[in-house]
GROMACS .gro file of C-alpha atoms in nm:
model
  277
    1MET     CA    1  -0.098   2.854  -9.211
    2ARG     CA    2   0.094   2.600  -9.387
    3LEU     CA    3   0.429   2.634  -9.643
    4VAL     CA    4   0.577   2.421  -9.854
    5SER     CA    5   0.873   2.436 -10.127
    6PHE     CA    6   0.798   2.235 -10.444
    7THR     CA    7   0.936   2.194 -10.767
    8HIS     CA    8   0.668   2.194 -11.046
    9THR     CA    9   0.710   2.107 -11.462
   10GLY     CA   10   1.076   2.165 -11.353
   11ARG     CA   11   1.053   2.530 -11.187
   12ALA     CA   12   1.146   2.554 -10.850
   13SER     CA   13   0.890   2.767 -10.607
   14TRP     CA   14   0.721   2.790 -10.263
   15GLY     CA   15   0.361   2.823 -10.136
   16GLN     CA   16   0.055   2.785  -9.922
   17LEU     CA   17  -0.112   2.523  -9.852
   18THR     CA   18  -0.512   2.576  -9.869
   19ALA     CA   19  -0.785   2.319  -9.920
   20ASP     CA   20  -0.829   2.362 -10.267
   21GLY     CA   21  -0.403   2.303 -10.370
   22ILE     CA   22  -0.094   2.488 -10.291
   23ARG     CA   23  -0.100   2.867 -10.383
   24ASP     CA   24   0.207   2.943 -10.619
   25LEU     CA   25   0.341   3.227 -10.409
   26GLY     CA   26   0.706   3.193 -10.553
   27THR     CA   27   0.553   3.329 -10.920
   28ALA     CA   28   0.450   3.620 -10.747
   29THR     CA   29   0.792   3.681 -10.553
   30GLY     CA   30   1.047   3.569 -10.765
   31ARG     CA   31   1.234   3.454 -10.489
   32THR     CA   32   1.272   3.104 -10.197
   33LEU     CA   33   1.093   3.148  -9.893
   34GLY     CA   34   1.414   3.139  -9.757
   35ALA     CA   35   1.458   3.468  -9.947
   36VAL     CA   36   1.139   3.621  -9.850
   37LEU     CA   37   1.172   3.550  -9.448
   38ARG     CA   38   1.483   3.694  -9.427
   39ASP     CA   39   1.364   3.984  -9.674
   40GLY     CA   40   1.063   4.020  -9.390
   41ASP     CA   41   0.837   4.020  -9.664
   42LEU     CA   42   0.614   3.709  -9.593
   43GLU     CA   43   0.314   3.919  -9.493
   44ALA     CA   44   0.327   4.122  -9.875
   45ALA     CA   45   0.396   3.791 -10.031
   46LEU     CA   46   0.081   3.637  -9.910
   47ALA     CA   47  -0.141   3.878  -9.984
   48ALA     CA   48  -0.068   3.808 -10.391
   49SER     CA   49  -0.304   3.707 -10.593
   50PRO     CA   50  -0.084   3.356 -10.752
   51PRO     CA   51  -0.248   3.083 -10.932
   52THR     CA   52  -0.335   2.701 -10.727
   53LEU     CA   53  -0.176   2.393 -10.845
   54SER     CA   54  -0.319   2.036 -10.753
   55ARG     CA   55  -0.074   1.921 -10.462
   56ASP     CA   56  -0.049   1.577 -10.691
   57ASP     CA   57   0.127   1.808 -10.971
   58VAL     CA   58   0.401   1.908 -10.740
   59LYS     CA   59   0.729   1.780 -10.600
   60LEU     CA   60   0.778   1.827 -10.253
   61LEU     CA   61   1.153   2.006 -10.141
   62PRO     CA   62   1.270   2.068  -9.804
   63PRO     CA   63   1.041   2.403  -9.700
   64ILE     CA   64   1.361   2.549  -9.657
   65THR     CA   65   1.569   2.510  -9.910
   66ASP     CA   66   1.841   2.753  -9.852
   67ALA     CA   67   1.884   2.796  -9.469
   68GLY     CA   68   2.162   3.050  -9.333
   69LYS     CA   69   2.214   2.802  -9.005
   70ILE     CA   70   2.088   2.462  -8.972
   71ILE     CA   71   2.178   2.407  -8.609
   72CYS     CA   72   2.083   2.059  -8.463
   73ILE     CA   73   2.109   1.950  -8.113
   74GLY     CA   74   2.225   1.598  -8.004
   75LEU     CA   75   2.102   1.403  -7.702
   76ASN     CA   76   1.820   1.615  -7.584
   77TYR     CA   77   1.565   1.340  -7.509
   78ALA     CA   78   1.668   1.128  -7.226
   79ASP     CA   79   1.578   0.750  -7.331
   80HIS     CA   80   1.818   0.877  -7.633
   81ILE     CA   81   2.078   0.973  -7.351
   82LYS     CA   82   2.084   0.635  -7.196
   83GLU     CA   83   2.057   0.418  -7.497
   84MET     CA   84   2.382   0.619  -7.673
   85ASN     CA   85   2.532   0.565  -7.300
   86ARG     CA   86   2.643   0.964  -7.272
   87PRO     CA   87   2.622   1.168  -6.958
   88TRP     CA   88   2.346   1.425  -6.921
   89PRO     CA   89   2.452   1.751  -7.124
   90GLU     CA   90   2.492   2.050  -6.904
   91LYS     CA   91   2.439   2.294  -7.195
   92PRO     CA   92   2.280   2.183  -7.513
   93VAL     CA   93   2.465   1.954  -7.730
   94VAL     CA   94   2.516   2.147  -8.078
   95PHE     CA   95   2.636   2.025  -8.428
   96THR     CA   96   2.533   2.178  -8.781
   97ARG     CA   97   2.442   2.046  -9.136
   98PHE     CA   98   2.447   2.150  -9.480
   99ASN     CA   99   2.123   2.236  -9.702
  100ASP     CA  100   2.267   1.988  -9.930
  101SER     CA  101   2.258   1.663  -9.697
  102LEU     CA  102   1.908   1.747  -9.674
  103VAL     CA  103   1.632   1.637  -9.934
  104GLY     CA  104   1.256   1.706  -9.927
  105SER     CA  105   0.933   1.469  -9.835
  106GLY     CA  106   0.883   1.170 -10.126
  107GLU     CA  107   1.247   1.244 -10.217
  108ALA     CA  108   1.536   0.924 -10.143
  109LEU     CA  109   1.812   0.934  -9.886
  110VAL     CA  110   2.091   0.810 -10.020
  111ALA     CA  111   2.296   0.513  -9.845
  112PRO     CA  112   2.655   0.648  -9.885
  113ARG     CA  113   2.870   0.333 -10.066
  114ASN     CA  114   3.147   0.440  -9.781
  115SER     CA  115   2.959   0.268  -9.464
  116THR     CA  116   2.708   0.035  -9.350
  117SER     CA  117   2.580   0.233  -9.054
  118PHE     CA  118   2.349   0.467  -9.170
  119ASP     CA  119   2.072   0.574  -8.887
  120TYR     CA  120   1.747   0.766  -8.877
  121GLU     CA  121   1.669   1.020  -8.638
  122GLY     CA  122   1.290   1.182  -8.601
  123GLU     CA  123   1.317   1.526  -8.503
  124PHE     CA  124   1.093   1.822  -8.408
  125THR     CA  125   1.244   2.114  -8.637
  126ILE     CA  126   1.254   2.501  -8.513
  127VAL     CA  127   1.166   2.711  -8.807
  128ILE     CA  128   1.328   3.099  -8.700
  129GLY     CA  129   1.088   3.355  -8.788
  130ARG     CA  130   1.215   3.657  -8.623
  131GLY     CA  131   1.648   3.701  -8.613
  132GLY     CA  132   1.792   3.809  -8.324
  133ARG     CA  133   2.067   3.782  -8.063
  134HIS     CA  134   2.103   3.750  -7.674
  135ILE     CA  135   1.706   3.659  -7.694
  136SER     CA  136   1.583   3.600  -7.393
  137VAL     CA  137   1.394   3.272  -7.282
  138ASP     CA  138   1.078   3.429  -7.216
  139HIS     CA  139   1.105   3.621  -7.570
  140ALA     CA  140   1.226   3.325  -7.757
  141LEU     CA  141   0.867   3.200  -7.874
  142ASP     CA  142   0.779   3.528  -8.060
  143HIS     CA  143   1.091   3.423  -8.332
  144VAL     CA  144   0.934   3.128  -8.387
  145LEU     CA  145   0.776   3.131  -8.743
  146GLY     CA  146   0.635   2.750  -8.716
  147TYR     CA  147   0.790   2.360  -8.715
  148THR     CA  148   0.882   2.071  -8.955
  149ILE     CA  149   1.032   1.766  -8.924
  150MET     CA  150   1.325   1.649  -8.997
  151ASN     CA  151   1.543   1.343  -9.058
  152ASP     CA  152   1.851   1.374  -8.890
  153GLY     CA  153   2.023   1.086  -9.074
  154SER     CA  154   2.366   1.006  -8.923
  155LEU     CA  155   2.662   0.788  -9.039
  156ARG     CA  156   2.738   0.658  -8.690
  157ASP     CA  157   3.118   0.549  -8.790
  158TYR     CA  158   3.191   0.872  -8.961
  159GLN     CA  159   2.988   1.030  -8.657
  160ARG     CA  160   3.261   0.908  -8.453
  161HIS     CA  161   3.578   0.952  -8.571
  162THR     CA  162   3.677   1.202  -8.388
  163HIS     CA  163   3.455   1.390  -8.155
  164GLN     CA  164   3.331   1.661  -8.411
  165PHE     CA  165   2.992   1.522  -8.544
  166THR     CA  166   3.016   1.715  -8.841
  167PRO     CA  167   3.125   1.453  -9.103
  168GLY     CA  168   2.870   1.234  -8.986
  169LYS     CA  169   2.599   1.448  -9.062
  170ASN     CA  170   2.616   1.598  -9.348
  171PHE     CA  171   2.636   1.293  -9.639
  172PRO     CA  172   2.462   1.410  -9.957
  173ARG     CA  173   2.115   1.342  -9.952
  174SER     CA  174   2.157   1.185  -9.614
  175GLY     CA  175   1.882   1.316  -9.455
  176GLY     CA  176   1.495   1.420  -9.455
  177LEU     CA  177   1.299   1.789  -9.375
  178GLY     CA  178   0.941   1.862  -9.415
  179PRO     CA  179   0.664   1.774  -9.541
  180GLU     CA  180   0.596   2.156  -9.464
  181ILE     CA  181   0.602   2.405  -9.227
  182VAL     CA  182   0.326   2.432  -8.968
  183THR     CA  183   0.315   2.810  -8.815
  184ALA     CA  184   0.335   2.801  -8.495
  185ASP     CA  185  -0.042   3.004  -8.423
  186GLU     CA  186  -0.187   2.661  -8.577
  187PHE     CA  187   0.035   2.394  -8.394
  188GLY     CA  188   0.003   2.560  -8.086
  189PRO     CA  189   0.170   2.565  -7.749
  190VAL     CA  190   0.463   2.246  -7.768
  191GLY     CA  191   0.350   1.999  -7.568
  192SER     CA  192   0.276   1.641  -7.562
  193GLN     CA  193   0.243   1.580  -7.917
  194ARG     CA  194   0.373   1.229  -8.034
  195ILE     CA  195   0.653   1.197  -8.260
  196THR     CA  196   0.717   0.857  -8.401
  197THR     CA  197   0.960   0.686  -8.655
  198ALA     CA  198   0.846   0.414  -8.857
  199VAL     CA  199   1.106   0.195  -9.037
  200ASN     CA  200   0.929  -0.014  -9.339
  201GLY     CA  201   0.561   0.026  -9.135
  202GLU     CA  202   0.767  -0.087  -8.774
  203ILE     CA  203   0.767   0.218  -8.524
  204VAL     CA  204   1.088   0.247  -8.372
  205GLN     CA  205   1.122   0.551  -8.239
  206ASP     CA  206   0.767   0.677  -8.002
  207SER     CA  207   0.761   0.942  -7.727
  208THR     CA  208   0.605   1.308  -7.712
  209LEU     CA  209   0.745   1.659  -7.712
  210ASP     CA  210   0.765   1.693  -7.385
  211GLN     CA  211   1.012   1.489  -7.296
  212LEU     CA  212   1.271   1.735  -7.451
  213VAL     CA  213   1.568   1.798  -7.201
  214PHE     CA  214   1.618   2.170  -7.324
  215SER     CA  215   1.313   2.323  -7.421
  216VAL     CA  216   1.231   2.474  -7.771
  217ALA     CA  217   1.269   2.838  -7.593
  218GLU     CA  218   1.570   2.749  -7.406
  219LEU     CA  219   1.740   2.604  -7.729
  220ILE     CA  220   1.639   2.937  -7.933
  221SER     CA  221   1.829   3.098  -7.654
  222TYR     CA  222   2.105   2.853  -7.597
  223CYS     CA  223   2.176   2.930  -8.002
  224SER     CA  224   2.136   3.301  -7.994
  225GLU     CA  225   2.407   3.360  -7.731
  226TRP     CA  226   2.694   3.200  -7.975
  227THR     CA  227   2.549   3.346  -8.289
  228SER     CA  228   2.300   3.597  -8.459
  229LEU     CA  229   1.972   3.396  -8.554
  230ALA     CA  230   1.782   3.483  -8.903
  231PRO     CA  231   1.458   3.425  -9.043
  232GLY     CA  232   1.457   3.079  -9.255
  233ASP     CA  233   1.738   2.906  -8.962
  234LEU     CA  234   1.630   2.548  -8.852
  235ILE     CA  235   1.747   2.442  -8.499
  236ALA     CA  236   1.639   2.067  -8.501
  237THR     CA  237   1.589   1.978  -8.138
  238GLY     CA  238   1.749   1.649  -8.100
  239THR     CA  239   1.606   1.290  -8.140
  240PRO     CA  240   1.441   1.032  -7.899
  241GLY     CA  241   1.576   0.673  -7.807
  242GLY     CA  242   1.509   0.388  -8.050
  243VAL     CA  243   1.766   0.516  -8.292
  244ALA     CA  244   1.915   0.226  -8.501
  245ASP     CA  245   2.240   0.211  -8.288
  246GLY     CA  246   2.042   0.157  -7.974
  247HIS     CA  247   1.882  -0.136  -8.136
  248ASP     CA  248   2.033  -0.495  -8.053
  249PRO     CA  249   2.168  -0.554  -8.282
  250ALA     CA  250   2.152  -0.219  -8.489
  251ARG     CA  251   1.832  -0.178  -8.711
  252TRP     CA  252   2.075   0.009  -8.966
  253LEU     CA  253   1.907   0.174  -9.293
  254PHE     CA  254   1.973   0.005  -9.614
  255PRO     CA  255   1.827   0.084  -9.975
  256GLY     CA  256   1.477  -0.037 -10.059
  257ASP     CA  257   1.384   0.091  -9.668
  258ILE     CA  258   1.081   0.352  -9.592
  259VAL     CA  259   1.137   0.592  -9.323
  260ASP     CA  260   0.821   0.786  -9.206
  261ILE     CA  261   0.859   1.009  -8.915
  262THR     CA  262   0.528   1.176  -8.764
  263VAL     CA  263   0.507   1.469  -8.545
  264GLU     CA  264   0.103   1.512  -8.425
  265GLY     CA  265   0.022   1.846  -8.570
  266ILE     CA  266   0.237   1.857  -8.853
  267GLY     CA  267   0.211   1.530  -9.079
  268THR     CA  268   0.494   1.299  -9.191
  269LEU     CA  269   0.821   1.325  -9.382
  270THR     CA  270   0.828   1.035  -9.597
  271ASN     CA  271   1.203   0.933  -9.728
  272PRO     CA  272   1.239   0.609  -9.940
  273VAL     CA  273   1.621   0.466  -9.918
  274VAL     CA  274   1.845   0.393 -10.230
  275GLU     CA  275   2.197   0.281 -10.324
  276GLU     CA  276   2.490   0.565 -10.398
  277HIS     CA  277   2.594   0.558 -10.787
   0.00000   0.00000   0.00000
């Protein structure tokens, strides 16, 4: 199953992608997908008989527009650890993003006027379907609703102002999320699926999900040690090597660029880059 959030004729909604279009389930629930997940009402919502919209008639939003928590993992691919000249992590490196830092597929990323070190980071992202605390690794996958893609857009100079990553990861509309959530049963086991990032058609990141240092189950278990996970929460699992900061010279993003991040089994998150006004 594939789930999306979108706007249609100025109205925000969410729905299920089918061969015929998008089942507009937001009209039946009156709530966001995130709220439906937190209320435990997804199964009931899917049983509704809503109108079906053409995919061409909607503008995609981040699949979850109101996540309670957006947890991001750094340094989780061996090649990225090497290019950033960082020590091998003993525990997951964790930081957070805010909802207003993310846009949907097709929407523009905003290159801030006060930085010229805007970086892309293609990331395979977990969507929590069942909440919990102190979740064991053995049972962690039972808490997954599905997976999506994040562009963890980073302003490297602000990221390095202190040892805290937060400022460089949360400029408004600096990252992307989408295009959709693919449920875990449709995606299948996380293994050697390919993840790539292309800038203006040139592949700059190219890896596979079996290169993750900490697995999906390990990340869920670790995060649940120190916070309660809830349905609709997101965990971005880190980025492979090939980030702009790792190129020589650095390959920063500028207005006019187009970033495509593809994960095999999900699709492609596409975002143009525009200047801040």
